[in-house]
GROMACS .gro file of C-alpha atoms in nm:
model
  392
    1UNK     CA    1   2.049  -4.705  -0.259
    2UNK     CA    2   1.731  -4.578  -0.120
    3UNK     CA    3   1.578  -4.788   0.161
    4UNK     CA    4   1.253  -4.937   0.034
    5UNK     CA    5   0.934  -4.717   0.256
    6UNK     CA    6   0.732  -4.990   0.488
    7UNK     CA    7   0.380  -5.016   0.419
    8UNK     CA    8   0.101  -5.124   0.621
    9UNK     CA    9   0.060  -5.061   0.969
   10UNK     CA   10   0.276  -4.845   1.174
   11UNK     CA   11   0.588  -5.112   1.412
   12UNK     CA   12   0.488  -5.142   1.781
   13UNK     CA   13   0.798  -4.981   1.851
   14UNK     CA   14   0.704  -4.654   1.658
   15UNK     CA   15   0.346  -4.636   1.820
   16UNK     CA   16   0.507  -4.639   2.154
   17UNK     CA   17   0.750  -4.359   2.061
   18UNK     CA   18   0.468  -4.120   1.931
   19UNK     CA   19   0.250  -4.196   2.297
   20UNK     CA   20   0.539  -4.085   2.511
   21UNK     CA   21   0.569  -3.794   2.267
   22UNK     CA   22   0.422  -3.418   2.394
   23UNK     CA   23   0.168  -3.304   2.249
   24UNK     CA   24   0.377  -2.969   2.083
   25UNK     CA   25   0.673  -3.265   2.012
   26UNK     CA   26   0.437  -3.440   1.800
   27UNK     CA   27   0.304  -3.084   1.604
   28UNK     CA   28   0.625  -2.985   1.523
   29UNK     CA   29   0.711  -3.316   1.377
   30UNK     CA   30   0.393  -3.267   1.195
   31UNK     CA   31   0.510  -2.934   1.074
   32UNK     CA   32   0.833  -3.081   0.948
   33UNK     CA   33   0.629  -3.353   0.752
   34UNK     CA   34   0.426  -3.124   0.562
   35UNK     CA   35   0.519  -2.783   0.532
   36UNK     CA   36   0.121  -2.666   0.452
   37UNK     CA   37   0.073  -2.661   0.822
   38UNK     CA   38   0.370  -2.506   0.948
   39UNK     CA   39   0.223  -2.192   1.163
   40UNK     CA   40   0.564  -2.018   1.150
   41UNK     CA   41   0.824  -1.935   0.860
   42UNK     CA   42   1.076  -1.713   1.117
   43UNK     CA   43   1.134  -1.366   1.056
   44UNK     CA   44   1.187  -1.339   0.691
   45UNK     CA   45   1.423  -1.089   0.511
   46UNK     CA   46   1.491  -0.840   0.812
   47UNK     CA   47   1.802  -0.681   0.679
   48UNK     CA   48   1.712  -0.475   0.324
   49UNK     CA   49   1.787  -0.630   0.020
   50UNK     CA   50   1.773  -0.520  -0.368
   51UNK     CA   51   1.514  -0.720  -0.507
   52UNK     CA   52   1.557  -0.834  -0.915
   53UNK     CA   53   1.293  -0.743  -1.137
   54UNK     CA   54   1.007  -0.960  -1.086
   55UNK     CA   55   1.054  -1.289  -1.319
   56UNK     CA   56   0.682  -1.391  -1.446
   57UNK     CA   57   0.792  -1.700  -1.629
   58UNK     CA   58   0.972  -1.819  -1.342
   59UNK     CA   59   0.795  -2.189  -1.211
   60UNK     CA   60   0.573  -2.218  -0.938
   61UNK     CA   61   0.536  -2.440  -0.649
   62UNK     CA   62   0.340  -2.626  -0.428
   63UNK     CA   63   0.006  -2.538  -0.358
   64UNK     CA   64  -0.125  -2.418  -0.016
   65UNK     CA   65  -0.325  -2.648   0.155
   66UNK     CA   66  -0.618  -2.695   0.403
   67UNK     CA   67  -0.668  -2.303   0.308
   68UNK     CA   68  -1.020  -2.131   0.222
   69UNK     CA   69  -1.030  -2.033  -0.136
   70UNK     CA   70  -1.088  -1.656  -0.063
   71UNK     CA   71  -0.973  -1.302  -0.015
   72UNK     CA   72  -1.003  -1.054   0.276
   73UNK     CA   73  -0.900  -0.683   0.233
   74UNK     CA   74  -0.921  -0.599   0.616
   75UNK     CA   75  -0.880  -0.249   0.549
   76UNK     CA   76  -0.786   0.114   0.838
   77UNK     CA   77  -1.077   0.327   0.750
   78UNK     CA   78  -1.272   0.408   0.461
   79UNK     CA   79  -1.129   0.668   0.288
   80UNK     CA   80  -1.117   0.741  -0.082
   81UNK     CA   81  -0.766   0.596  -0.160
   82UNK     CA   82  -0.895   0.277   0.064
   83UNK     CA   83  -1.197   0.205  -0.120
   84UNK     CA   84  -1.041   0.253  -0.461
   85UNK     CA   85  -0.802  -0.082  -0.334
   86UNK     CA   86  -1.122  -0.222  -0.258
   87UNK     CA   87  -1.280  -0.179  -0.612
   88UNK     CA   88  -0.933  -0.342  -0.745
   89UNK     CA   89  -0.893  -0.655  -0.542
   90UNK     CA   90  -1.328  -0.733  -0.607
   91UNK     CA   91  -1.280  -0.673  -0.906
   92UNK     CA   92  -0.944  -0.999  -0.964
   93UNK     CA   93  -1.172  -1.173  -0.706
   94UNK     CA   94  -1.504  -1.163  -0.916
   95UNK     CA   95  -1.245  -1.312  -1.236
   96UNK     CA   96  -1.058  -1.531  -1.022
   97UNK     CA   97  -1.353  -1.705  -0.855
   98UNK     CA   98  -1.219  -1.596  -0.537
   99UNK     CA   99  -1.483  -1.522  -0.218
  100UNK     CA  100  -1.432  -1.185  -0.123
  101UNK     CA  101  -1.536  -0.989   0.158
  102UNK     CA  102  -1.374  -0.667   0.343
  103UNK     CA  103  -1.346  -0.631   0.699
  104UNK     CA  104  -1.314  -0.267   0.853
  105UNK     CA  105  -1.085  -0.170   1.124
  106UNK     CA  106  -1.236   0.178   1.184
  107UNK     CA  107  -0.877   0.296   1.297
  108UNK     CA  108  -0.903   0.098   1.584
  109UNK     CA  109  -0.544  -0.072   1.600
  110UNK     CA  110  -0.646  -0.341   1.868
  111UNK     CA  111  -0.959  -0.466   1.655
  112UNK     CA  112  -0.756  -0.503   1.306
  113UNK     CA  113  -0.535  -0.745   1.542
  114UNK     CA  114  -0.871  -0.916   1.655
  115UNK     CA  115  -0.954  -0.926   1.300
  116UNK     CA  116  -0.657  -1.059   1.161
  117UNK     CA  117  -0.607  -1.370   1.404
  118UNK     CA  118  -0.978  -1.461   1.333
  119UNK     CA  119  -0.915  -1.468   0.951
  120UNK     CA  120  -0.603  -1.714   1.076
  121UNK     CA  121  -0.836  -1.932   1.291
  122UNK     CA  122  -1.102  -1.977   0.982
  123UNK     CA  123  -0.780  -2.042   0.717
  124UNK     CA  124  -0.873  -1.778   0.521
  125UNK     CA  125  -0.611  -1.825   0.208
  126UNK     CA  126  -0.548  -1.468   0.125
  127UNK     CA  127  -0.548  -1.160   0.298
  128UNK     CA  128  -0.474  -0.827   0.185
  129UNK     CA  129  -0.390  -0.531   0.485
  130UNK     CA  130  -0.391  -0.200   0.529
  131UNK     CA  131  -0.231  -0.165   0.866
  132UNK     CA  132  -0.273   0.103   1.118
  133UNK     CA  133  -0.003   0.035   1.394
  134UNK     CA  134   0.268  -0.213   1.248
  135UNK     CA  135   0.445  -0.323   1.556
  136UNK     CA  136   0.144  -0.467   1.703
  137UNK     CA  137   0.023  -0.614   1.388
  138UNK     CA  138   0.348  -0.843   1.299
  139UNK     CA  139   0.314  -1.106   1.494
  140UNK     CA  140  -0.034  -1.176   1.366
  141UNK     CA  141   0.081  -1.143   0.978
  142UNK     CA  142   0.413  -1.353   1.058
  143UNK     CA  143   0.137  -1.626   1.172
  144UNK     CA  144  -0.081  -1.597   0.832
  145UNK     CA  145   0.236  -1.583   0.675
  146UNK     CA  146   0.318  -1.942   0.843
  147UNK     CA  147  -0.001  -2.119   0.779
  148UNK     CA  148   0.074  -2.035   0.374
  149UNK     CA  149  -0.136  -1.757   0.282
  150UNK     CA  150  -0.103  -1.511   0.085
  151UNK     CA  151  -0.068  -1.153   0.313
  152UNK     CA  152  -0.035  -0.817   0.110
  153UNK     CA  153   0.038  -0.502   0.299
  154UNK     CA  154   0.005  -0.134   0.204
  155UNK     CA  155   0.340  -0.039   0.298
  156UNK     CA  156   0.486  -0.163   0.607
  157UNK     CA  157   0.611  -0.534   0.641
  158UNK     CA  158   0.550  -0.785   0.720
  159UNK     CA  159   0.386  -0.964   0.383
  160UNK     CA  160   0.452  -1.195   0.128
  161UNK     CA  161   0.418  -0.896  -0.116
  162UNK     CA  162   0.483  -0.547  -0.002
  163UNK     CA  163   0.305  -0.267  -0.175
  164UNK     CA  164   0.529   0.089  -0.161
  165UNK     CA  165   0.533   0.411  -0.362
  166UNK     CA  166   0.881   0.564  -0.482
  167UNK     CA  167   0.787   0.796  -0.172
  168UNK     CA  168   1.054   1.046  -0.259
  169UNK     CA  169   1.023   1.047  -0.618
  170UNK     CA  170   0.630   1.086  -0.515
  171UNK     CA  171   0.684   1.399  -0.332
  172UNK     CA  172   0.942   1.576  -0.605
  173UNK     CA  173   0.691   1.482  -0.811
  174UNK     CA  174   0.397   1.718  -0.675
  175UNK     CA  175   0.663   1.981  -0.547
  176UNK     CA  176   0.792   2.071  -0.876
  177UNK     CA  177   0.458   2.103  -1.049
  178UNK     CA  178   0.411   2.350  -0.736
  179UNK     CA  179   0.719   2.485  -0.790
  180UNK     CA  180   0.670   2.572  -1.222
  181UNK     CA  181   0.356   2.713  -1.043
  182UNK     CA  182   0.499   2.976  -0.857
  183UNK     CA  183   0.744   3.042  -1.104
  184UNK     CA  184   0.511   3.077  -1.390
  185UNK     CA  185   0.223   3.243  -1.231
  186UNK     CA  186   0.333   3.434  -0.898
  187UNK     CA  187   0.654   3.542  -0.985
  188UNK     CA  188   0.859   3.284  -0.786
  189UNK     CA  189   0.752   3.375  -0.470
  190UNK     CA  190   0.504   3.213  -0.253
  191UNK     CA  191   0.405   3.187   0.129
  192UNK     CA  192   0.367   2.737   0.142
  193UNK     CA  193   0.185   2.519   0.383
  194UNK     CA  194   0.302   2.170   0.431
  195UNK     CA  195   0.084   1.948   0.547
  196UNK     CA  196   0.332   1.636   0.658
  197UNK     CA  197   0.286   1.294   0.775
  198UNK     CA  198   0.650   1.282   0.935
  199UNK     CA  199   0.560   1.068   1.204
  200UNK     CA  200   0.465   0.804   0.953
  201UNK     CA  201   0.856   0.688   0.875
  202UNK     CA  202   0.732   0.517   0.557
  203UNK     CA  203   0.560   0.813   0.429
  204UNK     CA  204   0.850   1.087   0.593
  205UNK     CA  205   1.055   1.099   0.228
  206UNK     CA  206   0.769   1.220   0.026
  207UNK     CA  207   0.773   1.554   0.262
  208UNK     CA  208   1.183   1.589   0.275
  209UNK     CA  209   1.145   1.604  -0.094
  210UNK     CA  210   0.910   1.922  -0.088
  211UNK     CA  211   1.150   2.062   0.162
  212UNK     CA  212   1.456   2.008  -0.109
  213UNK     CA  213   1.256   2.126  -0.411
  214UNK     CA  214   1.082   2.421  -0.259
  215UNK     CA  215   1.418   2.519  -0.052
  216UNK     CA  216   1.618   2.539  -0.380
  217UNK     CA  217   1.353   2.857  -0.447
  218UNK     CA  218   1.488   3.173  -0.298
  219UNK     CA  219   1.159   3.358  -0.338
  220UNK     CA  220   0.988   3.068  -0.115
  221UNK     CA  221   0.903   3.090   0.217
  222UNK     CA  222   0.801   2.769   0.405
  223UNK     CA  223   0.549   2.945   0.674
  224UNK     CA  224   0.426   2.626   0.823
  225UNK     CA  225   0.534   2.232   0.846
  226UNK     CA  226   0.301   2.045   1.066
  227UNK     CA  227   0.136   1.725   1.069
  228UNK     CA  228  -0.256   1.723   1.104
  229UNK     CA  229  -0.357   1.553   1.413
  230UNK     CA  230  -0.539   1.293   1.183
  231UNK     CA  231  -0.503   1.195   0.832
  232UNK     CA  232  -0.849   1.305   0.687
  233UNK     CA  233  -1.018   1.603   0.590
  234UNK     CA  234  -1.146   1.731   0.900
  235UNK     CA  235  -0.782   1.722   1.014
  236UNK     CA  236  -0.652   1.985   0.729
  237UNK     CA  237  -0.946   2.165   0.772
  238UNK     CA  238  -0.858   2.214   1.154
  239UNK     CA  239  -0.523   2.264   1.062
  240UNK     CA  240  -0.567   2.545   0.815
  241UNK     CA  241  -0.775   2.741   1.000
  242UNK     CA  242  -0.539   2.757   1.274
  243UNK     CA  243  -0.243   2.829   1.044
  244UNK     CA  244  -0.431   3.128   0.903
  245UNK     CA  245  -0.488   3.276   1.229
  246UNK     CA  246  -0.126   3.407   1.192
  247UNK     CA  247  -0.086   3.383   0.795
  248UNK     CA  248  -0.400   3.514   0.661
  249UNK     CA  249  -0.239   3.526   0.313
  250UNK     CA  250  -0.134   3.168   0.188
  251UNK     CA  251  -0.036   3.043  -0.203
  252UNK     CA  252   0.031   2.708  -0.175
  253UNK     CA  253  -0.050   2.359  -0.008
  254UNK     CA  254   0.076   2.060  -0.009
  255UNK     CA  255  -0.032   1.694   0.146
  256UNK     CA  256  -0.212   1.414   0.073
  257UNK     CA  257  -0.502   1.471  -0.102
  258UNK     CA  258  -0.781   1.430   0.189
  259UNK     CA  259  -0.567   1.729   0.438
  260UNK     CA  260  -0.545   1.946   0.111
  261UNK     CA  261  -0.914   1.909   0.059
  262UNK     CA  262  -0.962   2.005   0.438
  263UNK     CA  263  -0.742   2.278   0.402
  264UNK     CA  264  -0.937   2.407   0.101
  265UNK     CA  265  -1.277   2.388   0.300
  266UNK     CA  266  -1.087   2.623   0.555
  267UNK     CA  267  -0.968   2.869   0.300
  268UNK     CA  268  -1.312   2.900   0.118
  269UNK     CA  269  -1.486   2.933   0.458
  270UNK     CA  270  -1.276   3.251   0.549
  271UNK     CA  271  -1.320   3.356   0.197
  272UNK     CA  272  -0.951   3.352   0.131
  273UNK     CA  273  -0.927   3.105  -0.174
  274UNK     CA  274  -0.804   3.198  -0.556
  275UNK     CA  275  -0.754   3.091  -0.860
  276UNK     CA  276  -0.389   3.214  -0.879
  277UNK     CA  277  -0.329   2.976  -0.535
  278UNK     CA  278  -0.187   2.626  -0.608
  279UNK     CA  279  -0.316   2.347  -0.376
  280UNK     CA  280  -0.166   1.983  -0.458
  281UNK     CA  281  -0.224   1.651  -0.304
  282UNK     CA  282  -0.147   1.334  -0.355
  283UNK     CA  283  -0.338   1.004  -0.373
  284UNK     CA  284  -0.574   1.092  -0.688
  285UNK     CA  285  -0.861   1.055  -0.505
  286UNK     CA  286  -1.246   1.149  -0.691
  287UNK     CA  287  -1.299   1.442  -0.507
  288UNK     CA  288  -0.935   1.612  -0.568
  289UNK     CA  289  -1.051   1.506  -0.927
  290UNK     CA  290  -1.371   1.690  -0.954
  291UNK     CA  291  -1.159   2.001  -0.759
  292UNK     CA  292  -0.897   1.952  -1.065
  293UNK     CA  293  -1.244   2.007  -1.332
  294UNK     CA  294  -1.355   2.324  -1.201
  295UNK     CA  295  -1.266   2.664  -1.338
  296UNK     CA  296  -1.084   2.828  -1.131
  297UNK     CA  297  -1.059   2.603  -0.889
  298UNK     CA  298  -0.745   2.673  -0.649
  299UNK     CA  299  -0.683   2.254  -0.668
  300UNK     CA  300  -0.410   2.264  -0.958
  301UNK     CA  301  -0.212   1.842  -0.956
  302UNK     CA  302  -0.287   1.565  -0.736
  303UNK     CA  303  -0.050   1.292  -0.795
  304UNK     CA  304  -0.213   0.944  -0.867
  305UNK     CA  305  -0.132   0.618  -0.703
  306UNK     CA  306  -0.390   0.483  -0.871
  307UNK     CA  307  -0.540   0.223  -0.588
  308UNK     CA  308  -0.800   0.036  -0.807
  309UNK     CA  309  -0.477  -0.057  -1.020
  310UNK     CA  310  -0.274  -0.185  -0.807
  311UNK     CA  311  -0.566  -0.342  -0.585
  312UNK     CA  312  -0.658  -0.543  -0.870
  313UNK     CA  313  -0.298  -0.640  -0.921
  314UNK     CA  314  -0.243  -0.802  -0.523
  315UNK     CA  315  -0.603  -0.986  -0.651
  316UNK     CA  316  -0.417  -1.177  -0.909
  317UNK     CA  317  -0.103  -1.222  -0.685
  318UNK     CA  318  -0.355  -1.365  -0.445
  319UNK     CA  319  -0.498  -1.608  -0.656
  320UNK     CA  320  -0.194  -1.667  -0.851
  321UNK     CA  321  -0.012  -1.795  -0.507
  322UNK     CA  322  -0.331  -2.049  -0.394
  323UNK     CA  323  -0.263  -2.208  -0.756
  324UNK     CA  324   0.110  -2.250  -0.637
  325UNK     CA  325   0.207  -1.973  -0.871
  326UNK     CA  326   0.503  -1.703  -0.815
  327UNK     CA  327   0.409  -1.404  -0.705
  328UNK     CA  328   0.627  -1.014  -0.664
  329UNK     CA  329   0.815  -1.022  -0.312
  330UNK     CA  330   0.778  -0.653  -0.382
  331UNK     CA  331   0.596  -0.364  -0.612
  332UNK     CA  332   0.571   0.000  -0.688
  333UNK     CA  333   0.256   0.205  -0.746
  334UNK     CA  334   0.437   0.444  -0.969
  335UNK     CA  335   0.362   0.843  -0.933
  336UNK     CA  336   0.200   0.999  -1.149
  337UNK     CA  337   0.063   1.395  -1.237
  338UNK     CA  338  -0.266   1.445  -1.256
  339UNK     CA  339  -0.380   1.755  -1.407
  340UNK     CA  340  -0.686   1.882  -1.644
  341UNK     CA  341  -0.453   1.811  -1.977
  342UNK     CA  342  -0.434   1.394  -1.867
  343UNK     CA  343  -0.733   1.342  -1.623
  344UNK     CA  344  -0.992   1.190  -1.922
  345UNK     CA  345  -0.719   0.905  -1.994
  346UNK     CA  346  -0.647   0.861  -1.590
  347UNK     CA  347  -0.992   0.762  -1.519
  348UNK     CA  348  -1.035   0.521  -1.823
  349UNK     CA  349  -0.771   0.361  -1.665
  350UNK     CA  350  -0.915   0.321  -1.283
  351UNK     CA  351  -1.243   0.271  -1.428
  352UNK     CA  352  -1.149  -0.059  -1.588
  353UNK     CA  353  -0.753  -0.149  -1.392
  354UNK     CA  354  -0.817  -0.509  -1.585
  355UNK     CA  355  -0.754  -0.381  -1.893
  356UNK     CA  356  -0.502  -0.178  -1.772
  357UNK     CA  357  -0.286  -0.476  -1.658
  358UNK     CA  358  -0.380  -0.707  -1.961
  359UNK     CA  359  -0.192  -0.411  -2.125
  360UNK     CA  360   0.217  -0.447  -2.015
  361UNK     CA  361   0.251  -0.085  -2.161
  362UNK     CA  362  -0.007   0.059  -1.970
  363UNK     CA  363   0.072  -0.140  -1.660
  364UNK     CA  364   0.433  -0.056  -1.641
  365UNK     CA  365   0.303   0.308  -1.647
  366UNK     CA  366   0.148   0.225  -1.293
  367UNK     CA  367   0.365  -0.021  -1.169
  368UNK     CA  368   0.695  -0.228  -1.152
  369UNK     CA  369   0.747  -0.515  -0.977
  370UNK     CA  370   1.052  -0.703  -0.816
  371UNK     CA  371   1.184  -1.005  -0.643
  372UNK     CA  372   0.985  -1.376  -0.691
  373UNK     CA  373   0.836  -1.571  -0.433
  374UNK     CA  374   0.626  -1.843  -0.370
  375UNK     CA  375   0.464  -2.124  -0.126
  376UNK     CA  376   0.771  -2.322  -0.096
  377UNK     CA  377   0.976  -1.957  -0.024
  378UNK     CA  378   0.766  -1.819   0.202
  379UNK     CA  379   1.047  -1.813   0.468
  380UNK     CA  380   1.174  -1.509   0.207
  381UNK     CA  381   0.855  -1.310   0.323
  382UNK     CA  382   0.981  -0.932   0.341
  383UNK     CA  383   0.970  -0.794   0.701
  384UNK     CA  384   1.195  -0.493   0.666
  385UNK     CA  385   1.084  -0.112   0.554
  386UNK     CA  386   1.075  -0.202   0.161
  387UNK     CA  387   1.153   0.088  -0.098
  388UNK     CA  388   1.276   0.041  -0.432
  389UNK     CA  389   1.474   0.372  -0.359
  390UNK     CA  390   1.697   0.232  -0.070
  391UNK     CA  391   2.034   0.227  -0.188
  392UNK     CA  392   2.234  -0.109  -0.180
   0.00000   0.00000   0.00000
């Protein structure tokens, strides 16, 4: 039998416990009370796990509390591939009737922390990150994470929904269109440039997948792997020129989209860019787009991740989890080829990413998502290096 719950005012006895109580005694029993103002849920998943397809029709939960009704994308820099997310999650927030603002951290590591713990001293509800140095950025998130927001990340944990490419399957994807390339139109050989992010471990597969592809060519010959010293175009552009100081004669690049770009610049500057050459990136940003337009253009495939998409998909997580919904622990922003035959239908599709996810066809073109989670499960928050390509 349950023991009937006194009413009125609290015994003697029980006021004189809670004044000899500490004051960080008396907030945690708080915390226990009501879960809405916990400001810590642990350390989440830390060893990997297979996540289940994502379960839509799965029930919600409990609805966070005490929380602003809004969204913050506090985003590394303002590149192409950045803003796209941007157009995405304003675009759910505009629907949702969700405040929306971005914040930018200008590649400045210690101000996105800054940042970050000021959006958890105003309650922001939702937050949506793309980080610049992890490490120093957990503890912050795990706190978010605690008060019951919603936190999205663009790749590295921690976050209640972790946002990854197939990054492997994203890098075959580019190096085999390079490699029909060279086949088809130079014979099957070919002096390549890789332009790598290796020191990026989340991004490192994409890169050992050109390596396997283009290695399995005999006619191939990899004549430099190097990492730009920063991820934008004035970094490829300083890296190619360098690289043809001792190769004057290149046919092929490969990177993200802004390097290749920079890389181009370089190659037209010294006059030594064709139509025969293939240069690939990967991101889909406009710019690689308009290269992709123009005859004879050496730009032949950038491969789309298709960032207005899956930003306005994290909007409707976001809003979904304030309303006590369930949410993906987990998705994938699905590769895909970009090249002159597809582009028209491509940027339909970013143009308008709302009625590319009221579309499940469509959608599941993009992206796939895995693993449920919600307010009351936010102790599941993933905080390992997600990939739907780690084996079990």
């Amino acid at each position: 039998m349950k023991r009937p719950v006194p009413s009125g005012p609290m015994p003697s006895c029980r006021v004189a416990l809670l004044g000899r109580l500490t004051r960080g005694a008396l907030a945690a029993l708080l915390a226990i009370a009501s879960p809405s103002v916990a400001t810590a849920q642990g350390n989440g998943l830390t060893r990997p796990v297979v996540l289940p397809a994502f379960d839509a029709a799965r029930q919600g939960c409990t609805k966070p509390r005490g929380l602003r009704r809004e969204l913050v994308f506090v985003q590394d820099n303002r590149r192409e591939f950045v803003q796209g997310i941007g157009r995405g999650l304003a675009l759910a927030a505009t629907e949702r009737r969700l405040a929306y603002r971005v914040l930018s951290s200008d590649n400045d590591a210690a101000l996105m922390v800054k940042q970050i713990n000021g959006l958890h001293a105003n309650k922001t509800g939702s937050i949506v990150v793309a980080p610049i140095d992890p490490p120093s950025l957990s503890p912050s998130l795990k706190r978010v994470i605690g008060s019951g927001a919603y936190v999205g990340a663009i790749v590295p944990p921690p976050a209640i929904t972790i946002l990854n490419a197939p990054q492997y399957l994203t890098g075959k994807v580019l190096a085999e269109a390079a490699a029909t390339h060279i086949r088809t139109r130079l014979g099957g050989k070919a002096k390549v440039v890789l332009l790598t992010h290796d020191n990026l471990q989340f991004l490192a597969p994409r890169f050992t997948a050109m390596r396997d592809t283009l290695r399995q060519m005999p006619g191939v010959t990899i004549v430099a792997d190097i990492s730009p010293a920063t991820v934008d175009k004035a970094g490829g552009y300083r890296t190619m020129k360098m690289i043809l100081l001792a190769h004057p004669k290149i046919d092929v690049v490969l990177g993200a989209d802004t390097v290749v770009l920079g890389a181009l610049d370089a190659l037209r500057e010294a006059d030594k860019a064709n139509a025969t050459q293939f240069l690939g990136g990967i991101d889909g940003e406009r710019e690689a787009v308009a290269e992709l337009k123009k005859a004879g253009s050496p730009y032949k495939a950038s491969i789309s991740l298709a960032s207005p998409i899956f930003g306005y998909a994290m909007g409707r997580f976001a809003s979904d989890w304030m309303d006590g919904k369930t949410v993906p622990q987990a998705m994938d922003i699905l590769p895909k080829a970009l090249t002159i035959a597809n582009i028209g239908q491509y940027e339909r599709d970013v143009a308008a990413p709302n009625s590319v996810y009221a579309n499940p066809a469509r959608r599941n073109s993009y992206l796939r998502m895995y693993g449920n989670i919600c307010f009351d499960s936010r102790d599941k928050y993933i905080n390992f290096p997600w990939s739907s390509e780690r084996k079990p």
